[in-house]
GROMACS .gro file of C-alpha atoms in nm:
model
  100
    1MET     CA    1   7.861  10.462  14.263
    2LEU     CA    2   7.510  10.328  14.317
    3HIS     CA    3   7.240  10.430  14.070
    4GLY     CA    4   6.888  10.464  14.208
    5PRO     CA    5   6.574  10.376  14.010
    6ASP     CA    6   6.495  10.745  13.978
    7GLY     CA    7   6.837  10.814  13.819
    8THR     CA    8   6.995  10.954  14.137
    9ASP     CA    9   7.362  10.861  14.187
   10TYR     CA   10   7.475  10.779  14.541
   11SER     CA   11   7.831  10.759  14.674
   12GLU     CA   12   7.901  10.408  14.790
   13TRP     CA   13   8.171  10.232  14.990
   14VAL     CA   14   8.153   9.862  15.080
   15ARG     CA   15   8.391   9.646  15.284
   16TRP     CA   16   8.350   9.270  15.332
   17PRO     CA   17   8.488   9.213  15.687
   18ARG     CA   18   8.377   8.850  15.735
   19THR     CA   19   8.301   8.566  15.500
   20ILE     CA   20   8.249   8.209  15.617
   21PRO     CA   21   8.195   7.998  15.305
   22PRO     CA   22   7.945   7.861  15.232
   23GLU     CA   23   7.723   7.976  15.518
   24ARG     CA   24   7.762   8.351  15.576
   25THR     CA   25   7.907   8.677  15.455
   26ALA     CA   26   7.897   9.025  15.609
   27LEU     CA   27   7.938   9.365  15.453
   28LEU     CA   28   7.986   9.712  15.594
   29HIS     CA   29   7.815   9.970  15.375
   30GLY     CA   30   7.833  10.349  15.376
   31GLU     CA   31   7.911  10.652  15.164
   32SER     CA   32   8.281  10.649  15.255
   33ARG     CA   33   8.534  10.460  15.469
   34ASP     CA   34   8.473  10.688  15.770
   35ASP     CA   35   8.094  10.725  15.731
   36PRO     CA   36   7.940  10.740  16.082
   37LYS     CA   37   7.611  10.623  15.930
   38ALA     CA   38   7.762  10.304  15.785
   39PHE     CA   39   7.561   9.990  15.854
   40GLU     CA   40   7.636   9.619  15.853
   41SER     CA   41   7.444   9.353  15.663
   42VAL     CA   42   7.487   8.980  15.720
   43LEU     CA   43   7.370   8.734  15.457
   44SER     CA   44   7.318   8.378  15.580
   45PHE     CA   45   7.284   8.089  15.334
   46THR     CA   46   7.109   7.762  15.422
   47PRO     CA   47   7.071   7.456  15.200
   48ASP     CA   48   6.711   7.377  15.108
   49GLY     CA   49   6.714   7.068  14.887
   50ALA     CA   50   6.844   7.171  14.545
   51ALA     CA   51   6.800   7.538  14.640
   52THR     CA   52   6.957   7.772  14.891
   53GLY     CA   53   6.769   7.994  15.134
   54ILE     CA   54   6.907   8.343  15.199
   55VAL     CA   55   6.834   8.565  15.498
   56MET     CA   56   6.968   8.920  15.504
   57ARG     CA   57   6.982   9.107  15.835
   58THR     CA   58   7.095   9.467  15.852
   59VAL     CA   59   7.199   9.656  16.166
   60PHE     CA   60   7.214  10.036  16.174
   61PRO     CA   61   7.397  10.254  16.427
   62THR     CA   62   7.064  10.404  16.543
   63ARG     CA   63   6.692  10.337  16.512
   64GLU     CA   64   6.648  10.680  16.354
   65LEU     CA   65   6.899  10.599  16.081
   66ARG     CA   66   6.723  10.268  16.014
   67ASP     CA   67   6.384  10.441  15.988
   68GLU     CA   68   6.525  10.711  15.759
   69THR     CA   69   6.685  10.451  15.533
   70VAL     CA   70   6.363  10.251  15.510
   71GLU     CA   71   6.146  10.556  15.439
   72LYS     CA   72   6.374  10.776  15.228
   73TYR     CA   73   6.564  10.512  15.030
   74HIS     CA   74   6.302  10.232  15.031
   75ALA     CA   75   6.563   9.994  15.172
   76ILE     CA   76   6.332   9.698  15.226
   77GLU     CA   77   6.224   9.695  14.861
   78GLY     CA   78   6.584   9.757  14.757
   79GLY     CA   79   6.696   9.456  14.961
   80ARG     CA   80   6.432   9.240  14.798
   81GLN     CA   81   6.542   9.357  14.454
   82ALA     CA   82   6.908   9.289  14.535
   83LEU     CA   83   6.830   8.936  14.655
   84SER     CA   84   6.612   8.875  14.350
   85SER     CA   85   6.897   8.988  14.124
   86LEU     CA   86   7.136   8.760  14.311
   87ALA     CA   87   6.897   8.466  14.270
   88ALA     CA   88   6.866   8.532  13.896
   89TYR     CA   89   7.245   8.557  13.860
   90VAL     CA   90   7.311   8.233  14.049
   91THR     CA   91   7.034   8.053  13.859
   92ASP     CA   92   7.187   8.166  13.529
   93LEU     CA   93   7.533   8.045  13.640
   94ALA     CA   94   7.390   7.707  13.743
   95ARG     CA   95   7.205   7.673  13.414
   96LYS     CA   96   7.518   7.753  13.213
   97GLY     CA   97   7.720   7.509  13.425
   98ALA     CA   98   7.465   7.233  13.366
   99GLN     CA   99   7.483   7.290  12.990
  100GLY     CA  100   7.855   7.229  12.996
   0.00000   0.00000   0.00000
């Protein structure tokens, strides 16, 4: 279950069909296993000195579904928030690891 910022609960199903450590992972995301509106996101990781760059690309079955997801669910901002949360999580893990 995904919880939106306005308190709305959304059904959620995620499958991770491809992971190529440490450079890429893909996920298929929808409301259920047979959701015809399911979309795929690919996260690519590139070393950048002591940091790692992340690019997330998402492909929808149709342009209309993409536009609806951007407008109705604020997907671009949601993606930014998800990547920001991931960065904070990884930074915290690295900090704890450095402390021993």
